[in-house]
Amino acid sequence: MNTRTRRLTPILAAVLLAALPSASLAQGDDVQVHVFVSQGYAKSTSSNDVMKGTGDGTFNFNEFGFNVQKQVTARLRIGMQLFAQARGDVGKDTPTIDWALGDYRLRDWTGIRFGKVKMPLGLYNESRDNDSLRTFIFLPQGTYDDGARESTIAQTGMAGYGTIPMKQAGRLGYQLHMGALAMVADGGVAKSIQMALPVKVTDAHGGTTYVANAEWQTPIEGLRLAVTRFQTAFTVEVTTTALAPGIGLPPGIALPVDFTKLTRSYVSCEYAFRNLVLAAEFRRQEVRATVGGVIPRNQDDESYYVSSTYRLNDIAEVGAYYEDYYLNRFDKSDVARFRKDLAAAVRVDINKYWLVKAELHKIHGTALMIPTGTNALAEHSYVLALKTTFSF
């Protein structure tokens, strides 16, 4: 943990904890205040890092959030969330405005949100911040990459939304977003580019983003089906750090990497019956990019998973999932381009404010992995993660 991180972590934690008494007093019919504080630990059994430092074991894995919402009128709601995280070398506990919006409900079946608005990418992107809402520590990473969270959690612009009743056919929810993608030069997306190319990212600019989401609450109680389409474009400014065959330029050359088109499609299903929740999602992504405007860098990847969770009693919950991720969906044989992740988790609710989780991953393949130092990536690895969260 660097000096800045060590300085900010206690400051932010103190601010959040100091807010607890006043937050409790502020709770009312039209004001809601929520806080969460998480600390995790992750350790890999091999030289593979699922995030920076897990090869040796790391506590640089935490989250802090403070959000407040107010119902201004019967139709207008405003709110915002401050969020900070450390995930290996991403985030470094730097506080950011995670989302901030005005929400005006025009009719019972439609409304509009504006500001920095969360995006409905798959079933769980909008709720991924809140550790208390799920069993797992890590959502399936091929579908919900925590390293790119800063760019995929929200867009700045506006969104129309609503739910249309369909009588015996259930209800149809929809969201239509248009805005600008949040990009930062030292975020997870920048670090993934620096892993793929011999460059250093110096700046990043988000382009126009579109999201279309439809969710069908079927007549079968507990069953929901969803489809999502996401499209964006963005540019990162880089400086070459070494001569590489893939680029052919000497070190020190500044040039843009233009992601002219990035699209994602999700097909999602969830079924909840009593204490059991089953889920499955498929995600496909197509990336079209050029380095310096002339060198093409394209990618077509896909992922899919199935998961199950079961609430044993008021205290304990267990869950498991299996996910396949392929960096190249046209070639699924290269161990460096796939990741098959079998995960099992236990969650214990100490009380209604405090929970503890433990999770074990058995991973085959090295896609989305970071080597520890100069060690070669191992084809098989295990990851143990522990996490505790306080929230209200």
Coordinates of C-alpha atoms in Angstrom, one line a residue:
M1 CA 0.0 0.0 0.0
N2 CA 1.6 3.3 -1.0
T3 CA 1.8 6.5 1.1
R4 CA -1.2 8.1 -0.5
T5 CA -3.4 5.1 0.0
R6 CA -2.3 4.7 3.7
R7 CA -3.2 8.4 4.2
L8 CA -6.6 8.3 2.4
T9 CA -7.9 5.0 3.8
P10 CA -8.2 6.1 7.5
I11 CA -9.4 9.5 6.5
L12 CA -12.2 8.1 4.4
A13 CA -13.1 5.5 6.9
A14 CA -13.2 8.1 9.7
V15 CA -15.5 10.3 7.6
L16 CA -17.8 7.4 6.9
L17 CA -17.9 6.2 10.5
A18 CA -18.3 9.7 11.8
A19 CA -21.3 10.0 9.5
L20 CA -23.1 7.0 11.2
P21 CA -24.8 8.9 14.1
S22 CA -25.8 11.8 11.9
A23 CA -27.0 9.5 9.2
S24 CA -29.2 7.7 11.6
L25 CA -30.7 11.0 12.7
A26 CA -31.2 12.0 9.0
Q27 CA -33.2 8.9 8.1
G28 CA -36.8 9.9 7.5
D29 CA -39.7 9.4 5.2
D30 CA -38.0 11.4 2.4
V31 CA -34.3 11.1 3.1
Q32 CA -32.3 7.8 3.0
V33 CA -28.6 7.5 4.0
H34 CA -26.6 4.4 3.6
V35 CA -23.0 3.5 4.3
F36 CA -20.9 0.4 3.6
V37 CA -17.3 -0.4 4.6
S38 CA -15.6 -3.6 3.3
Q39 CA -12.2 -5.1 3.9
G40 CA -11.0 -8.2 2.0
Y41 CA -8.0 -10.5 1.7
A42 CA -7.1 -12.6 -1.4
K43 CA -4.4 -15.1 -1.9
S44 CA -3.5 -17.2 -5.0
T45 CA -1.7 -20.5 -4.8
S46 CA 0.4 -19.9 -7.8
S47 CA 2.1 -17.0 -9.6
N48 CA -1.2 -15.9 -11.1
D49 CA -2.7 -12.7 -9.7
V50 CA -6.4 -12.2 -10.1
M51 CA -5.6 -8.7 -9.0
K52 CA -2.2 -7.2 -8.3
G53 CA -0.6 -8.8 -5.2
T54 CA -2.7 -11.9 -4.8
G55 CA 0.2 -14.2 -5.6
D56 CA 1.8 -13.1 -2.3
G57 CA -1.6 -12.5 -0.6
T58 CA -3.0 -8.9 -0.3
F59 CA -5.2 -6.8 1.9
N60 CA -5.2 -4.1 -0.8
F61 CA -8.8 -5.1 -1.4
N62 CA -11.5 -2.9 0.2
E63 CA -14.5 -0.7 -0.6
F64 CA -16.1 2.3 1.0
G65 CA -19.4 3.9 0.1
F66 CA -21.7 6.7 1.3
N67 CA -24.9 7.4 -0.5
V68 CA -27.8 9.7 0.2
Q69 CA -31.2 10.0 -1.5
K70 CA -34.0 12.5 -1.0
Q71 CA -37.6 12.3 -2.2
V72 CA -38.0 16.0 -3.2
T73 CA -41.6 15.8 -4.5
A74 CA -44.0 12.9 -5.2
R75 CA -42.4 12.6 -8.6
L76 CA -38.8 13.8 -8.2
R77 CA -36.0 12.0 -6.4
I78 CA -32.3 13.1 -6.2
G79 CA -29.3 11.2 -4.9
M80 CA -25.6 10.5 -5.1
Q81 CA -22.9 8.1 -3.9
L82 CA -19.3 8.6 -3.0
F83 CA -17.2 5.5 -3.5
A84 CA -13.6 4.5 -3.0
Q85 CA -11.9 1.2 -3.5
A86 CA -8.6 -0.6 -3.7
R87 CA -8.4 -3.6 -5.8
G88 CA -4.8 -4.5 -6.2
D89 CA -3.2 -1.5 -7.9
V90 CA -6.6 -0.2 -9.2
G91 CA -8.5 2.5 -7.4
K92 CA -6.1 3.2 -4.5
D93 CA -8.9 4.4 -2.2
T94 CA -9.4 7.6 -4.2
P95 CA -12.9 8.9 -3.5
T96 CA -15.1 9.5 -6.6
I97 CA -18.7 10.4 -7.3
D98 CA -19.9 6.9 -8.2
W99 CA -23.4 8.1 -9.3
A100 CA -25.4 11.3 -8.9
L101 CA -28.8 11.7 -10.5
G102 CA -32.2 13.3 -10.6
D103 CA -35.0 10.9 -11.2
Y104 CA -38.4 12.3 -12.3
R105 CA -41.3 9.9 -12.8
L106 CA -43.5 11.3 -15.5
R107 CA -46.2 8.6 -15.3
D108 CA -46.6 5.3 -13.4
W109 CA -45.1 3.5 -16.4
T110 CA -42.3 5.8 -17.4
G111 CA -39.7 8.2 -16.0
I112 CA -36.4 9.9 -16.8
R113 CA -33.1 10.0 -14.9
F114 CA -30.3 12.5 -15.6
G115 CA -26.8 13.0 -14.3
K116 CA -24.3 10.2 -13.7
V117 CA -26.6 7.2 -14.0
K118 CA -25.9 3.5 -13.3
M119 CA -26.0 1.2 -16.4
P120 CA -28.1 -2.0 -16.4
L121 CA -25.4 -4.3 -17.9
G122 CA -26.6 -7.8 -17.1
L123 CA -28.6 -8.7 -14.0
Y124 CA -26.2 -7.4 -11.3
N125 CA -24.2 -4.4 -12.6
E126 CA -26.5 -1.9 -10.8
S127 CA -26.3 -3.7 -7.5
R128 CA -22.6 -4.8 -7.6
D129 CA -21.5 -2.2 -5.1
N130 CA -23.5 -3.6 -2.3
D131 CA -21.8 -6.6 -0.9
S132 CA -24.8 -7.3 1.4
L133 CA -27.0 -8.0 -1.7
R134 CA -25.1 -11.1 -2.9
T135 CA -23.6 -14.3 -1.7
F136 CA -20.3 -14.1 -3.6
I137 CA -17.2 -12.0 -3.1
F138 CA -16.4 -11.9 -6.8
L139 CA -19.1 -11.9 -9.3
P140 CA -18.1 -14.0 -12.4
Q141 CA -15.2 -11.9 -13.7
G142 CA -15.6 -12.7 -17.4
T143 CA -19.1 -11.1 -17.2
Y144 CA -18.5 -8.5 -14.4
D145 CA -14.8 -7.5 -14.6
D146 CA -14.1 -5.6 -11.4
G147 CA -10.9 -4.2 -12.9
A148 CA -13.0 -2.2 -15.4
R149 CA -15.6 -1.2 -12.9
E150 CA -14.9 2.6 -13.0
S151 CA -15.9 2.7 -16.7
T152 CA -18.8 0.2 -16.6
I153 CA -20.8 1.2 -13.5
A154 CA -22.4 4.5 -14.9
Q155 CA -22.6 6.9 -17.8
T156 CA -23.1 10.7 -17.7
G157 CA -26.2 11.7 -19.6
M158 CA -29.8 10.6 -19.3
A159 CA -32.0 7.5 -19.3
G160 CA -35.6 6.7 -19.8
Y161 CA -37.1 3.9 -17.8
G162 CA -40.3 2.3 -16.8
T163 CA -42.3 -0.9 -16.3
I164 CA -45.3 -1.8 -18.5
P165 CA -47.9 -4.1 -17.0
M166 CA -49.0 -6.8 -19.4
K167 CA -51.9 -8.4 -17.3
Q168 CA -51.5 -12.2 -17.3
A169 CA -48.2 -12.0 -19.3
G170 CA -46.4 -10.3 -16.4
R171 CA -44.6 -7.0 -16.6
L172 CA -42.0 -5.6 -19.0
G173 CA -39.3 -3.2 -17.6
Y174 CA -37.1 -1.1 -19.9
Q175 CA -34.2 1.3 -19.7
L176 CA -32.7 3.4 -22.6
H177 CA -29.5 5.2 -21.8
M178 CA -27.5 7.8 -23.8
G179 CA -24.4 9.6 -22.5
A180 CA -20.7 9.6 -22.1
L181 CA -18.6 6.8 -20.7
A182 CA -16.5 7.6 -17.5
M183 CA -12.8 7.0 -18.3
V184 CA -9.7 7.6 -16.2
A185 CA -6.1 7.4 -17.3
D186 CA -5.0 5.3 -14.3
G187 CA -8.1 3.0 -14.1
G188 CA -8.5 -0.7 -14.8
V189 CA -9.2 -0.2 -18.5
A190 CA -5.9 1.7 -18.8
K191 CA -4.0 -1.0 -17.0
S192 CA -5.5 -3.7 -19.2
I193 CA -4.3 -1.8 -22.3
Q194 CA -0.8 -1.4 -20.7
M195 CA -0.7 -5.2 -20.2
A196 CA -1.6 -5.9 -23.8
L197 CA 0.7 -3.3 -25.4
P198 CA 4.1 -1.8 -24.5
V199 CA 2.6 1.6 -23.7
K200 CA 1.8 4.0 -20.9
V201 CA -1.7 5.5 -20.9
T202 CA -1.5 9.3 -20.3
D203 CA -5.1 10.3 -20.9
A204 CA -8.5 8.9 -21.7
H205 CA -11.7 10.3 -23.3
G206 CA -15.1 8.6 -23.2
G207 CA -17.3 8.8 -26.3
T208 CA -21.0 8.5 -26.7
T209 CA -22.5 5.5 -25.0
Y210 CA -25.9 3.8 -25.7
V211 CA -27.6 1.1 -23.5
A212 CA -30.9 -0.6 -24.3
N213 CA -32.2 -3.1 -21.7
A214 CA -35.4 -5.0 -21.4
E215 CA -36.4 -7.2 -18.5
W216 CA -39.5 -9.4 -18.5
Q217 CA -41.0 -10.3 -15.1
T218 CA -42.8 -13.4 -16.3
P219 CA -46.1 -14.8 -15.0
I220 CA -44.0 -17.5 -13.3
E221 CA -43.3 -16.1 -9.8
G222 CA -39.6 -15.6 -9.3
L223 CA -38.6 -15.9 -13.0
R224 CA -37.1 -12.9 -14.8
L225 CA -35.5 -12.8 -18.3
A226 CA -33.4 -9.9 -19.6
V227 CA -31.6 -8.8 -22.7
T228 CA -29.1 -5.9 -22.9
R229 CA -27.2 -4.1 -25.7
F230 CA -24.3 -1.7 -24.9
Q231 CA -22.3 0.3 -27.4
T232 CA -19.6 2.9 -26.8
A233 CA -16.4 4.4 -28.3
F234 CA -13.5 6.0 -26.5
T235 CA -9.9 7.1 -27.0
V236 CA -6.8 6.7 -24.8
E237 CA -3.7 8.7 -25.3
V238 CA -0.6 6.5 -24.9
T239 CA 3.2 6.8 -25.0
T240 CA 5.2 3.8 -26.2
T241 CA 7.6 2.3 -23.6
A242 CA 9.4 -0.3 -25.6
L243 CA 9.9 -1.5 -29.2
A244 CA 7.4 -4.2 -29.9
P245 CA 6.6 -6.3 -33.0
G246 CA 2.9 -5.6 -32.6
I247 CA 3.4 -1.8 -32.9
G248 CA 6.8 -1.4 -34.6
L249 CA 7.5 2.0 -33.0
P250 CA 10.4 3.0 -30.8
P251 CA 9.9 4.1 -27.1
G252 CA 8.7 7.6 -26.4
I253 CA 6.2 8.0 -29.2
A254 CA 2.9 9.6 -28.2
L255 CA -0.2 8.4 -30.2
P256 CA -3.9 7.7 -29.7
V257 CA -5.5 4.3 -29.4
D258 CA -9.0 4.8 -30.8
F259 CA -11.7 2.3 -29.7
T260 CA -13.9 3.1 -32.6
K261 CA -16.6 0.6 -31.6
L262 CA -17.1 -1.5 -28.5
T263 CA -20.4 -3.5 -28.3
R264 CA -21.6 -5.9 -25.6
S265 CA -24.7 -8.1 -25.7
Y266 CA -26.2 -9.8 -22.6
V267 CA -28.8 -12.5 -22.3
S268 CA -29.8 -13.2 -18.7
C269 CA -32.1 -15.4 -16.6
E270 CA -32.8 -15.6 -12.9
Y271 CA -35.2 -17.9 -11.0
A272 CA -35.9 -17.5 -7.3
F273 CA -37.8 -20.1 -5.5
R274 CA -38.1 -19.9 -1.7
N275 CA -34.4 -19.9 -0.4
L276 CA -33.0 -20.9 -3.8
V277 CA -31.8 -18.6 -6.5
L278 CA -30.6 -19.9 -9.9
A279 CA -29.0 -17.6 -12.5
A280 CA -27.3 -17.9 -15.9
E281 CA -25.9 -15.2 -18.2
F282 CA -24.3 -15.0 -21.6
R283 CA -22.2 -12.1 -22.7
R284 CA -20.5 -11.4 -26.0
Q285 CA -18.2 -8.4 -26.7
E286 CA -16.8 -7.0 -29.9
V287 CA -14.0 -4.5 -29.9
R288 CA -12.7 -2.6 -32.9
A289 CA -9.7 -0.4 -32.3
T290 CA -6.7 1.2 -34.1
V291 CA -3.3 2.2 -32.7
G292 CA -2.1 5.5 -34.2
G293 CA -5.1 5.4 -36.5
V294 CA -3.5 2.7 -38.7
I295 CA -2.7 -0.5 -36.8
P296 CA -5.8 -2.5 -36.1
R297 CA -6.4 -4.2 -32.7
N298 CA -9.6 -6.1 -32.7
Q299 CA -11.1 -8.5 -30.1
D300 CA -14.1 -10.8 -30.0
D301 CA -14.7 -12.4 -26.7
E302 CA -17.5 -14.1 -24.9
S303 CA -18.4 -15.5 -21.4
Y304 CA -21.2 -17.5 -19.8
Y305 CA -21.9 -18.8 -16.4
V306 CA -24.4 -20.6 -14.2
S307 CA -24.8 -20.0 -10.5
S308 CA -26.8 -21.2 -7.6
T309 CA -27.2 -19.8 -4.1
Y310 CA -29.2 -21.2 -1.1
R311 CA -30.1 -19.5 2.2
L312 CA -29.8 -22.1 4.9
N313 CA -31.2 -20.0 7.7
D314 CA -31.2 -16.4 9.0
I315 CA -27.4 -16.6 9.5
A316 CA -25.8 -18.7 6.7
E317 CA -26.0 -18.8 2.9
V318 CA -24.0 -20.9 0.4
G319 CA -23.4 -20.5 -3.3
A320 CA -21.5 -21.8 -6.3
Y321 CA -20.9 -20.8 -9.9
Y322 CA -19.1 -22.0 -13.0
E323 CA -18.0 -19.6 -15.7
D324 CA -16.2 -19.9 -19.0
Y325 CA -14.5 -16.9 -20.5
Y326 CA -12.8 -16.8 -24.0
L327 CA -10.7 -13.9 -25.1
N328 CA -11.1 -15.1 -28.7
R329 CA -14.5 -16.8 -29.2
F330 CA -13.3 -18.2 -32.5
D331 CA -10.4 -20.1 -30.9
K332 CA -11.2 -21.7 -27.5
S333 CA -8.2 -24.1 -27.4
D334 CA -5.5 -21.6 -26.3
V335 CA -4.9 -21.8 -22.5
A336 CA -3.7 -18.2 -22.5
R337 CA -7.0 -17.0 -24.0
F338 CA -9.5 -18.8 -21.8
R339 CA -10.4 -18.9 -18.1
K340 CA -12.7 -21.6 -16.6
D341 CA -13.6 -20.6 -13.0
L342 CA -15.4 -22.9 -10.5
A343 CA -16.2 -21.0 -7.3
A344 CA -17.8 -21.9 -4.0
A345 CA -18.8 -19.4 -1.3
V346 CA -20.1 -19.2 2.2
R347 CA -21.7 -16.1 3.7
V348 CA -22.4 -15.6 7.4
D349 CA -24.5 -12.7 8.7
I350 CA -23.2 -11.9 12.1
N351 CA -26.1 -9.4 12.5
K352 CA -28.1 -7.3 10.2
Y353 CA -25.2 -4.8 9.8
W354 CA -22.2 -7.1 9.6
L355 CA -21.4 -10.1 7.4
V356 CA -18.4 -12.3 6.7
K357 CA -17.7 -14.2 3.5
A358 CA -15.2 -16.9 2.4
E359 CA -14.8 -18.0 -1.2
L360 CA -12.6 -20.5 -3.1
H361 CA -11.9 -20.5 -6.8
K362 CA -10.4 -23.3 -8.9
I363 CA -9.3 -21.7 -12.2
H364 CA -8.1 -23.3 -15.4
G365 CA -6.5 -21.0 -18.0
T366 CA -4.7 -17.7 -17.7
A367 CA -6.9 -15.1 -19.4
L368 CA -7.6 -12.1 -17.2
M369 CA -4.6 -13.1 -15.1
I370 CA -1.6 -11.0 -14.1
P371 CA 1.8 -12.6 -13.7
T372 CA 3.5 -12.2 -10.3
G373 CA 6.8 -10.5 -11.0
T374 CA 8.7 -12.3 -13.7
N375 CA 7.1 -15.7 -13.0
A376 CA 5.3 -17.4 -15.9
L377 CA 1.6 -17.8 -15.5
A378 CA 0.4 -21.3 -14.3
E379 CA -2.2 -23.1 -16.3
H380 CA -4.1 -24.2 -13.1
S381 CA -4.5 -22.1 -9.9
Y382 CA -6.6 -21.6 -6.8
V383 CA -7.7 -18.4 -5.2
L384 CA -8.9 -18.0 -1.6
A385 CA -10.8 -14.8 -0.8
L386 CA -12.1 -13.5 2.6
K387 CA -14.2 -10.4 3.1
T388 CA -16.1 -8.7 5.8
T389 CA -18.6 -5.8 5.3
F390 CA -20.4 -3.4 7.5
S391 CA -23.4 -1.7 6.0
F392 CA -26.6 0.0 6.9

